[in-house]
mmCIF file with all atom_site columns, C-alpha atoms in Angstrom:
data_model
loop_
_atom_site.group_PDB
_atom_site.id
_atom_site.type_symbol
_atom_site.label_atom_id
_atom_site.label_alt_id
_atom_site.label_comp_id
_atom_site.label_asym_id
_atom_site.label_entity_id
_atom_site.label_seq_id
_atom_site.pdbx_PDB_ins_code
_atom_site.Cartn_x
_atom_site.Cartn_y
_atom_site.Cartn_z
_atom_site.occupancy
_atom_site.B_iso_or_equiv
_atom_site.pdbx_formal_charge
_atom_site.auth_seq_id
_atom_site.auth_comp_id
_atom_site.auth_asym_id
_atom_site.auth_atom_id
_atom_site.pdbx_PDB_model_num
ATOM 1   C CA . MET A 1 1   ? 35.883 47.432  122.850 1.00 55.00 ? 1   MET A CA 1
ATOM 2   C CA . ALA A 1 2   ? 35.885 50.663  124.861 1.00 60.00 ? 2   ALA A CA 1
ATOM 3   C CA . ILE A 1 3   ? 32.873 52.560  126.053 1.00 58.00 ? 3   ILE A CA 1
ATOM 4   C CA . ASP A 1 4   ? 33.468 56.177  125.200 1.00 66.00 ? 4   ASP A CA 1
ATOM 5   C CA . LYS A 1 5   ? 30.383 57.757  126.692 1.00 69.00 ? 5   LYS A CA 1
ATOM 6   C CA . LEU A 1 6   ? 28.895 56.815  130.052 1.00 65.00 ? 6   LEU A CA 1
ATOM 7   C CA . PRO A 1 7   ? 25.675 58.189  131.537 1.00 66.00 ? 7   PRO A CA 1
ATOM 8   C CA . PRO A 1 8   ? 26.034 61.228  133.818 1.00 67.00 ? 8   PRO A CA 1
ATOM 9   C CA . GLY A 1 9   ? 27.123 60.262  137.322 1.00 64.00 ? 9   GLY A CA 1
ATOM 10  C CA . PHE A 1 10  ? 29.013 57.148  136.238 1.00 64.00 ? 10  PHE A CA 1
ATOM 11  C CA . HIS A 1 11  ? 32.735 56.886  135.920 1.00 61.00 ? 11  HIS A CA 1
ATOM 12  C CA . ASN A 1 12  ? 35.006 54.251  134.474 1.00 59.00 ? 12  ASN A CA 1
ATOM 13  C CA . ASN A 1 13  ? 37.649 53.340  137.069 1.00 58.00 ? 13  ASN A CA 1
ATOM 14  C CA . PRO A 1 14  ? 40.438 51.333  135.348 1.00 56.00 ? 14  PRO A CA 1
ATOM 15  C CA . VAL A 1 15  ? 41.980 50.385  138.727 1.00 55.00 ? 15  VAL A CA 1
ATOM 16  C CA . SER A 1 16  ? 38.802 48.799  140.086 1.00 53.00 ? 16  SER A CA 1
ATOM 17  C CA . ASN A 1 17  ? 38.350 45.044  139.803 1.00 52.00 ? 17  ASN A CA 1
ATOM 18  C CA . SER A 1 18  ? 34.602 45.542  139.738 1.00 55.00 ? 18  SER A CA 1
ATOM 19  C CA . LYS A 1 19  ? 32.801 44.159  136.723 1.00 57.00 ? 19  LYS A CA 1
ATOM 20  C CA . TYR A 1 20  ? 30.328 47.043  136.791 1.00 59.00 ? 20  TYR A CA 1
ATOM 21  C CA . PRO A 1 21  ? 31.012 50.755  137.110 1.00 55.00 ? 21  PRO A CA 1
ATOM 22  C CA . GLN A 1 22  ? 29.991 52.385  140.388 1.00 56.00 ? 22  GLN A CA 1
ATOM 23  C CA . LYS A 1 23  ? 27.833 55.458  140.462 1.00 56.00 ? 23  LYS A CA 1
ATOM 24  C CA . SER A 1 24  ? 29.879 58.354  141.821 1.00 54.00 ? 24  SER A CA 1
ATOM 25  C CA . GLY A 1 25  ? 28.833 60.028  145.054 1.00 52.00 ? 25  GLY A CA 1
ATOM 26  C CA . THR A 1 26  ? 26.947 57.048  146.488 1.00 51.00 ? 26  THR A CA 1
ATOM 27  C CA . ALA A 1 27  ? 27.484 55.016  149.620 1.00 51.00 ? 27  ALA A CA 1
ATOM 28  C CA . ALA A 1 28  ? 29.169 52.312  147.506 1.00 50.00 ? 28  ALA A CA 1
ATOM 29  C CA . SER A 1 29  ? 32.004 54.667  146.597 1.00 53.00 ? 29  SER A CA 1
ATOM 30  C CA . SER A 1 30  ? 32.337 55.969  150.169 1.00 58.00 ? 30  SER A CA 1
ATOM 31  C CA . GLY A 1 31  ? 32.835 52.488  151.627 1.00 61.00 ? 31  GLY A CA 1
ATOM 32  C CA . THR A 1 32  ? 29.691 52.462  153.779 1.00 66.00 ? 32  THR A CA 1
ATOM 33  C CA . PRO A 1 33  ? 26.700 50.256  153.004 1.00 67.00 ? 33  PRO A CA 1
ATOM 34  C CA . ALA A 1 34  ? 23.775 51.891  151.280 1.00 67.00 ? 34  ALA A CA 1
ATOM 35  C CA . PRO A 1 35  ? 20.590 52.189  153.353 1.00 68.00 ? 35  PRO A CA 1
ATOM 36  C CA . VAL A 1 36  ? 17.838 49.728  152.489 1.00 68.00 ? 36  VAL A CA 1
ATOM 37  C CA . SER A 1 37  ? 14.983 51.639  150.940 1.00 72.00 ? 37  SER A CA 1
ATOM 38  C CA . GLY A 1 38  ? 12.458 48.808  150.761 1.00 81.00 ? 38  GLY A CA 1
ATOM 39  C CA . ARG A 1 39  ? 11.887 45.139  151.313 1.00 86.00 ? 39  ARG A CA 1
ATOM 40  C CA . ASP A 1 40  ? 12.030 42.362  148.768 1.00 89.00 ? 40  ASP A CA 1
ATOM 41  C CA . GLU A 1 41  ? 9.134  39.968  148.812 1.00 89.00 ? 41  GLU A CA 1
ATOM 42  C CA . VAL A 1 42  ? 8.729  36.460  147.455 1.00 89.00 ? 42  VAL A CA 1
ATOM 43  C CA . THR A 1 43  ? 5.335  34.925  146.815 1.00 91.00 ? 43  THR A CA 1
ATOM 44  C CA . LEU A 1 44  ? 5.049  31.184  146.244 1.00 90.00 ? 44  LEU A CA 1
ATOM 45  C CA . THR A 1 45  ? 2.377  29.673  144.048 1.00 92.00 ? 45  THR A CA 1
ATOM 46  C CA . PRO A 1 46  ? 0.017  27.097  145.575 1.00 90.00 ? 46  PRO A CA 1
ATOM 47  C CA . GLU A 1 47  ? 1.829  24.424  143.563 1.00 90.00 ? 47  GLU A CA 1
ATOM 48  C CA . ALA A 1 48  ? 5.192  25.471  145.021 1.00 92.00 ? 48  ALA A CA 1
ATOM 49  C CA . ARG A 1 49  ? 3.740  25.362  148.542 1.00 92.00 ? 49  ARG A CA 1
ATOM 50  C CA . GLN A 1 50  ? 2.344  21.881  147.856 1.00 92.00 ? 50  GLN A CA 1
ATOM 51  C CA . LEU A 1 51  ? 5.711  20.678  146.562 1.00 92.00 ? 51  LEU A CA 1
ATOM 52  C CA . ASN A 1 52  ? 7.386  22.123  149.650 1.00 91.00 ? 52  ASN A CA 1
ATOM 53  C CA . ARG A 1 53  ? 4.979  20.226  151.930 1.00 90.00 ? 53  ARG A CA 1
ATOM 54  C CA . MET A 1 54  ? 5.597  17.027  149.977 1.00 87.00 ? 54  MET A CA 1
ATOM 55  C CA . GLN A 1 55  ? 9.368  17.482  150.229 1.00 89.00 ? 55  GLN A CA 1
ATOM 56  C CA . GLN A 1 56  ? 9.147  18.068  153.973 1.00 88.00 ? 56  GLN A CA 1
ATOM 57  C CA . SER A 1 57  ? 7.022  14.959  154.536 1.00 83.00 ? 57  SER A CA 1
ATOM 58  C CA . LEU A 1 58  ? 9.407  12.849  152.434 1.00 81.00 ? 58  LEU A CA 1
ATOM 59  C CA . SER A 1 59  ? 12.453 14.126  154.292 1.00 81.00 ? 59  SER A CA 1
ATOM 60  C CA . ALA A 1 60  ? 10.709 13.482  157.628 1.00 79.00 ? 60  ALA A CA 1
ATOM 61  C CA . GLY A 1 61  ? 10.502 9.797   156.715 1.00 74.00 ? 61  GLY A CA 1
ATOM 62  C CA . THR A 1 62  ? 6.756  9.474   157.253 1.00 61.00 ? 62  THR A CA 1
ATOM 63  C CA . GLY A 1 63  ? 6.425  7.092   154.300 1.00 65.00 ? 63  GLY A CA 1
ATOM 64  C CA . ALA A 1 64  ? 5.813  3.373   154.632 1.00 72.00 ? 64  ALA A CA 1
ATOM 65  C CA . ASP A 1 65  ? 8.689  0.917   154.828 1.00 79.00 ? 65  ASP A CA 1
ATOM 66  C CA . ASN A 1 66  ? 8.552  -1.017  151.565 1.00 83.00 ? 66  ASN A CA 1
ATOM 67  C CA . SER A 1 67  ? 11.904 -2.745  151.908 1.00 87.00 ? 67  SER A CA 1
ATOM 68  C CA . ALA A 1 68  ? 10.396 -6.242  152.334 1.00 90.00 ? 68  ALA A CA 1
ATOM 69  C CA . ARG A 1 69  ? 8.130  -5.767  149.314 1.00 91.00 ? 69  ARG A CA 1
ATOM 70  C CA . LEU A 1 70  ? 11.022 -4.397  147.271 1.00 92.00 ? 70  LEU A CA 1
ATOM 71  C CA . GLU A 1 71  ? 13.193 -7.396  148.143 1.00 94.00 ? 71  GLU A CA 1
ATOM 72  C CA . ALA A 1 72  ? 10.380 -9.780  147.121 1.00 94.00 ? 72  ALA A CA 1
ATOM 73  C CA . ILE A 1 73  ? 10.020 -8.004  143.770 1.00 94.00 ? 73  ILE A CA 1
ATOM 74  C CA . LYS A 1 74  ? 13.795 -8.108  143.188 1.00 96.00 ? 74  LYS A CA 1
ATOM 75  C CA . LYS A 1 75  ? 13.821 -11.823 143.942 1.00 96.00 ? 75  LYS A CA 1
ATOM 76  C CA . ALA A 1 76  ? 10.907 -12.488 141.565 1.00 96.00 ? 76  ALA A CA 1
ATOM 77  C CA . VAL A 1 77  ? 12.583 -10.480 138.784 1.00 95.00 ? 77  VAL A CA 1
ATOM 78  C CA . ASN A 1 78  ? 15.863 -12.349 139.249 1.00 96.00 ? 78  ASN A CA 1
ATOM 79  C CA . GLU A 1 79  ? 14.042 -15.697 139.185 1.00 96.00 ? 79  GLU A CA 1
ATOM 80  C CA . GLY A 1 80  ? 12.011 -14.691 136.129 1.00 95.00 ? 80  GLY A CA 1
ATOM 81  C CA . SER A 1 81  ? 8.677  -15.185 137.887 1.00 96.00 ? 81  SER A CA 1
ATOM 82  C CA . TYR A 1 82  ? 7.659  -11.511 138.134 1.00 94.00 ? 82  TYR A CA 1
ATOM 83  C CA . THR A 1 83  ? 4.561  -10.658 136.100 1.00 94.00 ? 83  THR A CA 1
ATOM 84  C CA . VAL A 1 84  ? 3.158  -7.234  135.300 1.00 94.00 ? 84  VAL A CA 1
ATOM 85  C CA . ASP A 1 85  ? -0.583 -6.573  135.559 1.00 94.00 ? 85  ASP A CA 1
ATOM 86  C CA . ALA A 1 86  ? -0.981 -4.436  132.425 1.00 96.00 ? 86  ALA A CA 1
ATOM 87  C CA . ASP A 1 87  ? -4.483 -3.203  133.338 1.00 97.00 ? 87  ASP A CA 1
ATOM 88  C CA . ARG A 1 88  ? -3.368 -2.085  136.792 1.00 96.00 ? 88  ARG A CA 1
ATOM 89  C CA . LEU A 1 89  ? -0.266 -0.385  135.339 1.00 97.00 ? 89  LEU A CA 1
ATOM 90  C CA . ALA A 1 90  ? -2.343 1.447   132.705 1.00 97.00 ? 90  ALA A CA 1
ATOM 91  C CA . GLY A 1 91  ? -4.802 2.597   135.361 1.00 96.00 ? 91  GLY A CA 1
ATOM 92  C CA . ASN A 1 92  ? -1.988 3.938   137.523 1.00 96.00 ? 92  ASN A CA 1
ATOM 93  C CA . ILE A 1 93  ? -0.492 5.813   134.561 1.00 97.00 ? 93  ILE A CA 1
ATOM 94  C CA . ILE A 1 94  ? -3.893 7.367   133.784 1.00 96.00 ? 94  ILE A CA 1
ATOM 95  C CA . ASN A 1 95  ? -4.311 8.399   137.440 1.00 94.00 ? 95  ASN A CA 1
ATOM 96  C CA . LEU A 1 96  ? -0.861 9.970   137.409 1.00 95.00 ? 96  LEU A CA 1
ATOM 97  C CA . GLU A 1 97  ? -1.695 11.927  134.249 1.00 95.00 ? 97  GLU A CA 1
ATOM 98  C CA . HIS A 1 98  ? -4.918 13.210  135.858 1.00 93.00 ? 98  HIS A CA 1
ATOM 99  C CA . ASP A 1 99  ? -2.997 14.246  138.991 1.00 91.00 ? 99  ASP A CA 1
ATOM 100 C CA . ILE A 1 100 ? -0.435 16.119  136.895 1.00 91.00 ? 100 ILE A CA 1
ATOM 101 C CA . GLU A 1 101 ? -3.142 17.863  134.852 1.00 91.00 ? 101 GLU A CA 1
ATOM 102 C CA . SER A 1 102 ? -4.895 18.972  138.039 1.00 87.00 ? 102 SER A CA 1
ATOM 103 C CA . LEU A 1 103 ? -1.785 20.923  139.023 1.00 80.00 ? 103 LEU A CA 1
ATOM 104 C CA . TYR A 1 104 ? -2.268 23.236  136.046 1.00 77.00 ? 104 TYR A CA 1
#
C-alpha cells in the first residue's frame, strides 16, 4: 500500500532504510544531531519509590538468614510431621490483604 500524499515538508526516500520518513531541511537530514530543546522528566509515585527501597534492601542482603529454619521445615514435610496452624495462616493472609489495600 503506497502513501500518495505526505504532509508538507516530508519526503518519501525509497533508498533510505529508515522505517519513518525524515522531515526535509532538519538536522537529521544534514547528518548533525538536532539540538535538545528541553529536558525529559520522570516522576515516580510514592508506591514506586517504596518498591525501589524494598528492592534495594533485598539486594543488599539485610534480611535474616532463615536457612536453618527452612531446612527444619523441609525435613518435617519429608517426614510427614509438618502441621499447618490454620488460624495463624489465615491471620497472615488477612494482614497481607490489608497491606496490599493500603498501597492503593
